[in-house]
Amino acid sequence: MTSLKGRDYIETQDLALNELSLLLDTTAELKEKFHRGEPTLLLPHQTAYLLFFDKSTRTRNAFEAGMTQLGGHAHFLDVALTQISHGETAADTGRILGAMGHGICVRHDLVLGEGNRYMREMAEATDVPIINMQCDVDHPTQTLADIFTMRERFGKDVSGLKIAVTWAYAPSYAKPLSVPQGLITLMTRFGMHVTLAHPPGYDLIGRTLDDAKNNARATGGSFEIVDDMDAAFAGADIVYPKSWGVHELMLERQLATTQAAIDENQRACLAMNDKHKGWICDERRMALAKKEAVYMHCLPADRGYEVTDAVIDGPQSIVFQEAENRLHTAKAIMACTMRERPFV
Ligand code: CP
């Protein structure tokens, strides 16, 4: 009998397919009950800590509202207001919060080389589940919602579908690499044909590319990398265009210790983005994909830059269904890691 009780959820790659299926089945059950107005008090009196090194709308509220709906309580912790900002370690913080509650959820996504390591150090120090609310490597609560949304649209067997995971221009900020990395690794687990497209310099981290290739080989899917957004869109069933930062500059961010250096790093990333303003998801590009293709984005999207209003608000967009599913998947992840199988 598959169980995830006590397990960490740091990368989807850490879980077997039957464990991912348990999360998806539990999500479906929780979503149906939510829409029927049935209570799902699966975690009464339990506490989850939500530790944020970065901003959030969807993830924070999915976990906070989700924990309330499960009968427990989620504490929001802004890192700047904790002793972490004075240097308290991941291990000590994990040990202490783990002794007081039942799960620790962490977002630490902006600096390549830091967030995933932080979560794994914390996981070593405590027995309660560590749930990754986005790191530098993966955004596994987002991609679980994404695959769930794709299965709602195309049916449970998504193998053979073609997804275009492409870079898109954004002037707002250097976005983490973890969403495209999470998509290429998870969608190849499900036998999909994944095309990754980006301009030169926007490479993803090597180990996620290797995972995607190996997953595709094992499942009969495929994985290719191109530098042309049109080519990626051609014949796609799903398009997922979004921005991310320049690989080398995101790595250099580790060395930036002053606000001035962080600001300079950010300016350099955005100046590089400005060279690729043509990478937008518009109606012309949507017409290159299949007629029934869907547009997805983790949100927030830079409207008018990553995507036109006509596409994101148009009939092919499923972004708001996708965003709602963040709630149901967050609940499933907490319920399955913080208690025995919720629905047998
Ligand atoms: N998609 C996503 O993670 O949204 P937030 O940054 O608002 O949490």
Short mmCIF file of C-alpha atoms and ligand atoms in Angstrom, two decimals:
data_model
loop_
_atom_site.label_atom_id
_atom_site.label_comp_id
_atom_site.label_asym_id
_atom_site.label_seq_id
_atom_site.Cartn_x
_atom_site.Cartn_y
_atom_site.Cartn_z
CA MET A 1 0.00 0.00 0.00
CA THR A 2 1.55 3.31 -1.08
CA SER A 3 2.08 5.77 1.75
CA LEU A 4 3.89 9.10 1.88
CA LYS A 5 3.49 9.65 5.63
CA GLY A 6 6.58 11.38 7.00
CA ARG A 7 8.13 11.80 3.53
CA ASP A 8 9.63 15.03 2.23
CA TYR A 9 8.32 16.55 -1.01
CA ILE A 10 11.34 18.41 -2.41
CA GLU A 11 11.51 17.29 -6.05
CA THR A 12 8.98 15.21 -8.01
CA GLN A 13 12.00 13.23 -9.18
CA ASP A 14 12.36 11.92 -5.57
CA LEU A 15 8.96 10.17 -5.80
CA ALA A 16 8.00 6.96 -7.58
CA LEU A 17 5.16 7.08 -10.11
CA ASN A 18 2.75 5.28 -7.77
CA GLU A 19 3.49 7.93 -5.13
CA LEU A 20 2.75 10.72 -7.60
CA SER A 21 -0.46 8.87 -8.52
CA LEU A 22 -1.49 8.79 -4.86
CA LEU A 23 -1.09 12.58 -4.75
CA LEU A 24 -3.09 13.04 -7.97
CA ASP A 25 -5.89 10.72 -6.84
CA THR A 26 -6.05 12.46 -3.47
CA THR A 27 -6.17 15.83 -5.25
CA ALA A 28 -9.15 14.67 -7.33
CA GLU A 29 -10.99 13.50 -4.20
CA LEU A 30 -10.26 16.73 -2.33
CA LYS A 31 -11.34 18.88 -5.27
CA GLU A 32 -14.65 17.05 -5.61
CA LYS A 33 -15.34 17.36 -1.90
CA PHE A 34 -14.41 21.06 -1.94
CA HIS A 35 -16.90 21.73 -4.74
CA ARG A 36 -19.58 19.67 -2.98
CA GLY A 37 -18.98 21.66 0.22
CA GLU A 38 -18.02 18.53 2.16
CA PRO A 39 -15.58 19.02 5.02
CA THR A 40 -12.17 17.34 4.76
CA LEU A 41 -10.79 17.63 8.28
CA LEU A 42 -7.84 15.32 7.67
CA LEU A 43 -5.27 17.18 9.75
CA PRO A 44 -7.14 18.42 12.86
CA HIS A 45 -4.97 20.42 15.28
CA GLN A 46 -1.88 20.00 13.11
CA THR A 47 0.49 22.85 12.37
CA ALA A 48 2.38 23.56 9.15
CA TYR A 49 5.03 26.29 9.08
CA LEU A 50 5.23 28.29 5.84
CA LEU A 51 8.70 29.78 5.58
CA PHE A 52 9.09 32.35 2.79
CA PHE A 53 12.39 33.73 1.47
CA ASP A 54 10.46 35.21 -1.49
CA LYS A 55 7.09 36.69 -2.36
CA SER A 56 3.98 34.66 -3.21
CA THR A 57 0.28 34.95 -3.93
CA ARG A 58 -0.91 31.52 -5.11
CA THR A 59 1.38 29.25 -3.13
CA ARG A 60 1.01 31.00 0.20
CA ASN A 61 -2.77 31.17 -0.07
CA ALA A 62 -3.11 27.60 -1.35
CA PHE A 63 -1.22 26.34 1.69
CA GLU A 64 -2.84 28.69 4.23
CA ALA A 65 -6.40 28.16 3.00
CA GLY A 66 -5.65 24.49 2.38
CA MET A 67 -4.46 23.87 5.93
CA THR A 68 -7.55 25.60 7.34
CA GLN A 69 -9.75 23.39 5.16
CA LEU A 70 -7.89 20.32 6.46
CA GLY A 71 -8.66 21.35 10.05
CA GLY A 72 -5.18 22.50 11.02
CA HIS A 73 -3.33 25.79 11.07
CA ALA A 74 -0.58 27.23 8.86
CA HIS A 75 1.83 29.79 10.30
CA PHE A 76 3.18 32.28 7.77
CA LEU A 77 6.84 33.07 8.48
CA ASP A 78 8.60 35.91 6.64
CA VAL A 79 12.28 34.98 6.86
CA ALA A 80 13.26 38.63 7.35
CA LEU A 81 11.34 38.58 10.65
CA THR A 82 12.93 35.36 11.94
CA GLN A 83 16.37 34.63 13.41
CA ILE A 84 17.32 33.11 10.03
CA SER A 85 18.06 36.69 9.02
CA HIS A 86 20.63 36.78 11.86
CA GLY A 87 22.26 33.56 10.59
CA GLU A 88 20.38 30.73 12.36
CA THR A 89 21.02 27.59 10.30
CA ALA A 90 18.60 25.50 8.24
CA ALA A 91 19.28 22.51 10.50
CA ASP A 92 18.61 24.38 13.76
CA THR A 93 15.50 26.04 12.34
CA GLY A 94 14.19 22.70 11.07
CA ARG A 95 14.86 20.95 14.36
CA ILE A 96 13.02 23.62 16.34
CA LEU A 97 9.98 24.04 14.07
CA GLY A 98 9.80 20.26 13.64
CA ALA A 99 9.59 19.84 17.39
CA MET A 100 6.65 22.26 17.59
CA GLY A 101 4.60 21.27 14.55
CA HIS A 102 3.86 18.64 11.93
CA GLY A 103 5.27 19.93 8.63
CA ILE A 104 7.57 22.66 7.30
CA CYS A 105 6.95 24.22 3.87
CA VAL A 106 9.70 26.38 2.40
CA ARG A 107 10.02 28.80 -0.54
CA HIS A 108 13.66 29.63 -1.31
CA ASP A 109 13.89 30.06 -5.08
CA LEU A 110 15.77 33.13 -6.19
CA VAL A 111 19.42 32.07 -5.96
CA LEU A 112 20.75 29.17 -8.00
CA GLY A 113 22.63 26.76 -5.73
CA GLU A 114 20.91 27.72 -2.45
CA GLY A 115 17.26 26.78 -1.97
CA ASN A 116 17.33 23.06 -2.69
CA ARG A 117 20.42 22.63 -0.52
CA TYR A 118 18.71 24.57 2.30
CA MET A 119 15.66 22.29 2.19
CA ARG A 120 17.74 19.12 2.17
CA GLU A 121 19.78 20.35 5.16
CA MET A 122 16.56 21.08 6.98
CA ALA A 123 15.16 17.65 6.06
CA GLU A 124 18.24 15.95 7.57
CA ALA A 125 17.58 17.66 10.89
CA THR A 126 13.91 16.85 11.42
CA ASP A 127 11.50 13.95 10.98
CA VAL A 128 8.53 16.10 9.95
CA PRO A 129 7.95 16.45 6.19
CA ILE A 130 9.72 19.28 4.36
CA ILE A 131 7.57 20.51 1.50
CA ASN A 132 9.19 22.53 -1.27
CA MET A 133 7.03 25.55 -2.11
CA GLN A 134 9.61 26.42 -4.84
CA CYS A 135 13.38 26.24 -4.81
CA ASP A 136 16.11 26.86 -7.37
CA VAL A 137 15.71 23.36 -8.86
CA ASP A 138 12.01 22.48 -8.78
CA HIS A 139 8.55 23.92 -8.10
CA PRO A 140 6.92 20.56 -7.39
CA THR A 141 3.66 21.87 -5.93
CA GLN A 142 3.17 23.90 -9.14
CA THR A 143 4.00 21.09 -11.55
CA LEU A 144 1.76 18.65 -9.69
CA ALA A 145 -1.10 21.13 -10.21
CA ASP A 146 -0.02 21.42 -13.85
CA ILE A 147 -0.11 17.69 -14.59
CA PHE A 148 -3.43 17.44 -12.70
CA THR A 149 -4.86 20.25 -14.88
CA MET A 150 -3.57 18.58 -18.07
CA ARG A 151 -5.24 15.30 -17.05
CA GLU A 152 -8.51 17.13 -16.42
CA ARG A 153 -8.32 18.52 -19.96
CA PHE A 154 -6.90 15.60 -21.94
CA GLY A 155 -7.76 12.55 -19.82
CA LYS A 156 -5.63 10.56 -17.38
CA ASP A 157 -3.28 9.20 -20.03
CA VAL A 158 -1.27 12.19 -21.15
CA SER A 159 1.49 10.12 -22.78
CA GLY A 160 2.16 11.16 -26.37
CA LEU A 161 1.00 14.74 -25.88
CA LYS A 162 3.39 17.42 -27.07
CA ILE A 163 4.22 20.26 -24.66
CA ALA A 164 6.23 23.35 -25.56
CA VAL A 165 8.06 24.72 -22.50
CA THR A 166 9.46 27.97 -23.79
CA TRP A 167 11.18 31.06 -22.49
CA ALA A 168 9.22 34.32 -22.87
CA TYR A 169 10.23 37.93 -22.44
CA ALA A 170 9.53 39.68 -19.12
CA PRO A 171 10.74 43.07 -17.90
CA SER A 172 9.56 42.65 -14.27
CA TYR A 173 12.25 40.54 -12.59
CA ALA A 174 14.62 37.63 -13.20
CA LYS A 175 12.27 34.72 -12.56
CA PRO A 176 13.54 31.42 -11.10
CA LEU A 177 14.47 28.50 -13.36
CA SER A 178 12.54 26.00 -11.27
CA VAL A 179 9.23 25.99 -13.17
CA PRO A 180 10.70 25.00 -16.57
CA GLN A 181 13.05 22.57 -14.81
CA GLY A 182 10.13 21.04 -12.92
CA LEU A 183 8.07 20.79 -16.11
CA ILE A 184 10.69 19.06 -18.24
CA THR A 185 11.41 16.51 -15.50
CA LEU A 186 7.80 15.74 -14.56
CA MET A 187 6.16 15.75 -18.00
CA THR A 188 8.75 13.29 -19.34
CA ARG A 189 7.85 10.97 -16.42
CA PHE A 190 4.37 10.78 -17.92
CA GLY A 191 5.56 9.91 -21.44
CA MET A 192 5.01 13.32 -22.96
CA HIS A 193 6.99 14.80 -25.85
CA VAL A 194 8.69 17.85 -24.37
CA THR A 195 10.27 20.61 -26.43
CA LEU A 196 12.25 23.18 -24.45
CA ALA A 197 12.94 26.48 -26.26
CA HIS A 198 15.03 29.42 -25.10
CA PRO A 199 17.48 32.00 -26.43
CA PRO A 200 21.23 31.41 -25.87
CA GLY A 201 22.28 31.99 -22.24
CA TYR A 202 19.01 30.84 -20.69
CA ASP A 203 20.08 27.21 -20.17
CA LEU A 204 18.55 25.20 -17.36
CA ILE A 205 20.72 23.36 -14.84
CA GLY A 206 22.41 20.29 -16.31
CA ARG A 207 21.08 17.68 -13.92
CA THR A 208 17.45 18.54 -14.76
CA LEU A 209 18.25 18.22 -18.48
CA ASP A 210 19.79 14.80 -17.79
CA ASP A 211 16.75 13.75 -15.74
CA ALA A 212 14.41 14.84 -18.55
CA LYS A 213 16.41 12.84 -21.14
CA ASN A 214 16.52 9.73 -18.94
CA ASN A 215 12.84 9.98 -18.01
CA ALA A 216 11.84 10.30 -21.67
CA ARG A 217 13.94 7.26 -22.57
CA ALA A 218 12.25 5.23 -19.83
CA THR A 219 8.67 6.23 -20.65
CA GLY A 220 8.66 6.42 -24.45
CA GLY A 221 8.35 10.20 -24.41
CA SER A 222 10.95 12.52 -25.87
CA PHE A 223 12.94 15.60 -24.93
CA GLU A 224 14.56 18.13 -27.26
CA ILE A 225 15.98 21.63 -26.92
CA VAL A 226 15.58 24.31 -29.63
CA ASP A 227 16.29 28.05 -29.80
CA ASP A 228 13.16 28.97 -31.75
CA MET A 229 9.79 29.67 -30.08
CA ASP A 230 7.84 29.09 -33.32
CA ALA A 231 9.43 25.67 -33.81
CA ALA A 232 8.48 24.69 -30.24
CA PHE A 233 4.86 25.79 -30.72
CA ALA A 234 4.42 23.89 -34.01
CA GLY A 235 1.92 21.07 -33.48
CA ALA A 236 1.91 21.40 -29.67
CA ASP A 237 -1.03 20.23 -27.54
CA ILE A 238 0.07 22.40 -24.61
CA VAL A 239 2.11 25.59 -24.68
CA TYR A 240 3.74 26.83 -21.48
CA PRO A 241 5.70 30.01 -22.31
CA LYS A 242 7.22 31.82 -19.34
CA SER A 243 10.24 33.88 -18.44
CA TRP A 244 13.27 32.85 -16.41
CA GLY A 245 16.64 34.34 -15.58
CA VAL A 246 20.04 34.18 -17.28
CA HIS A 247 21.82 31.06 -16.01
CA GLU A 248 25.27 32.58 -15.37
CA LEU A 249 23.83 35.71 -13.74
CA MET A 250 21.52 33.66 -11.51
CA LEU A 251 24.61 31.73 -10.36
CA GLU A 252 26.51 34.96 -9.71
CA ARG A 253 23.67 36.11 -7.48
CA GLN A 254 25.13 33.78 -4.82
CA LEU A 255 28.12 36.09 -4.57
CA ALA A 256 26.06 39.27 -4.24
CA THR A 257 26.03 40.07 -0.53
CA THR A 258 24.91 43.71 -0.58
CA GLN A 259 21.60 45.11 -1.80
CA ALA A 260 23.51 47.20 -4.35
CA ALA A 261 25.14 44.07 -5.80
CA ILE A 262 21.77 42.24 -5.90
CA ASP A 263 20.22 45.24 -7.69
CA GLU A 264 23.07 45.33 -10.21
CA ASN A 265 22.69 41.59 -10.88
CA GLN A 266 18.96 42.13 -11.45
CA ARG A 267 19.61 45.02 -13.86
CA ALA A 268 22.05 42.87 -15.85
CA CYS A 269 19.46 40.06 -16.13
CA LEU A 270 16.74 42.43 -17.30
CA ALA A 271 19.09 44.10 -19.82
CA MET A 272 19.74 40.66 -21.32
CA ASN A 273 15.96 39.95 -21.39
CA ASP A 274 15.47 43.19 -23.35
CA LYS A 275 17.36 41.65 -26.28
CA HIS A 276 14.60 39.06 -26.75
CA LYS A 277 11.38 41.10 -26.73
CA GLY A 278 10.02 39.07 -29.65
CA TRP A 279 9.58 36.00 -27.42
CA ILE A 280 5.89 36.59 -26.68
CA CYS A 281 2.93 34.23 -26.76
CA ASP A 282 0.46 35.91 -29.10
CA GLU A 283 -2.38 34.78 -31.36
CA ARG A 284 -0.06 34.24 -34.32
CA ARG A 285 2.03 31.80 -32.29
CA MET A 286 -1.02 30.08 -30.79
CA ALA A 287 -2.13 29.36 -34.38
CA LEU A 288 1.07 27.32 -34.89
CA ALA A 289 0.00 24.90 -32.16
CA LYS A 290 -2.82 22.36 -32.58
CA LYS A 291 -6.33 23.79 -32.91
CA GLU A 292 -7.31 22.31 -29.53
CA ALA A 293 -4.05 23.37 -27.84
CA VAL A 294 -4.17 24.94 -24.38
CA TYR A 295 -2.17 27.83 -22.98
CA MET A 296 -0.76 27.36 -19.49
CA HIS A 297 1.31 29.55 -17.15
CA CYS A 298 2.14 29.19 -13.46
CA LEU A 299 1.34 32.93 -12.96
CA PRO A 300 1.97 35.71 -12.33
CA ALA A 301 2.39 36.44 -16.05
CA ASP A 302 3.79 39.70 -17.40
CA ARG A 303 0.78 40.67 -19.51
CA GLY A 304 1.71 42.37 -22.76
CA TYR A 305 5.25 40.92 -22.59
CA GLU A 306 5.18 37.18 -21.88
CA VAL A 307 1.68 36.87 -23.27
CA THR A 308 -0.98 39.04 -24.89
CA ASP A 309 -4.29 39.67 -23.12
CA ALA A 310 -6.04 38.04 -26.09
CA VAL A 311 -4.29 34.73 -25.37
CA ILE A 312 -4.32 34.66 -21.57
CA ASP A 313 -7.98 35.75 -21.46
CA GLY A 314 -8.90 33.75 -24.57
CA PRO A 315 -10.66 30.41 -25.03
CA GLN A 316 -7.47 28.34 -25.10
CA SER A 317 -6.21 29.61 -21.75
CA ILE A 318 -6.66 27.34 -18.73
CA VAL A 319 -4.54 29.39 -16.33
CA PHE A 320 -7.28 30.08 -13.79
CA GLN A 321 -8.28 26.41 -13.56
CA GLU A 322 -4.56 25.69 -13.18
CA ALA A 323 -4.25 28.29 -10.39
CA GLU A 324 -7.28 26.90 -8.52
CA ASN A 325 -5.70 23.46 -8.68
CA ARG A 326 -2.80 24.79 -6.61
CA LEU A 327 -5.20 24.66 -3.63
CA HIS A 328 -6.27 21.07 -4.16
CA THR A 329 -2.74 19.79 -4.79
CA ALA A 330 -1.32 21.66 -1.79
CA LYS A 331 -3.97 20.00 0.38
CA ALA A 332 -3.19 16.57 -1.09
CA ILE A 333 0.55 16.98 -0.47
CA MET A 334 0.03 18.07 3.14
CA ALA A 335 -2.59 15.39 3.82
CA CYS A 336 -0.53 12.56 2.33
CA THR A 337 2.78 13.51 3.98
CA MET A 338 1.35 14.44 7.38
CA ARG A 339 -0.98 11.44 7.93
CA GLU A 340 -1.57 7.92 6.63
CA ARG A 341 -3.46 7.56 3.32
CA PRO A 342 -6.33 10.06 3.61
CA PHE A 343 -8.79 8.18 1.38
CA VAL A 344 -8.33 4.42 1.08
N1 CP B 1 2.82 30.12 -9.38
C1 CP B 1 3.24 30.53 -8.19
O1 CP B 1 4.06 29.86 -7.50
O2 CP B 1 2.66 31.70 -7.76
P1 CP B 1 3.11 32.54 -6.51
O3 CP B 1 4.51 33.01 -6.77
O4 CP B 1 2.13 33.67 -6.42
O5 CP B 1 3.08 31.65 -5.29
#
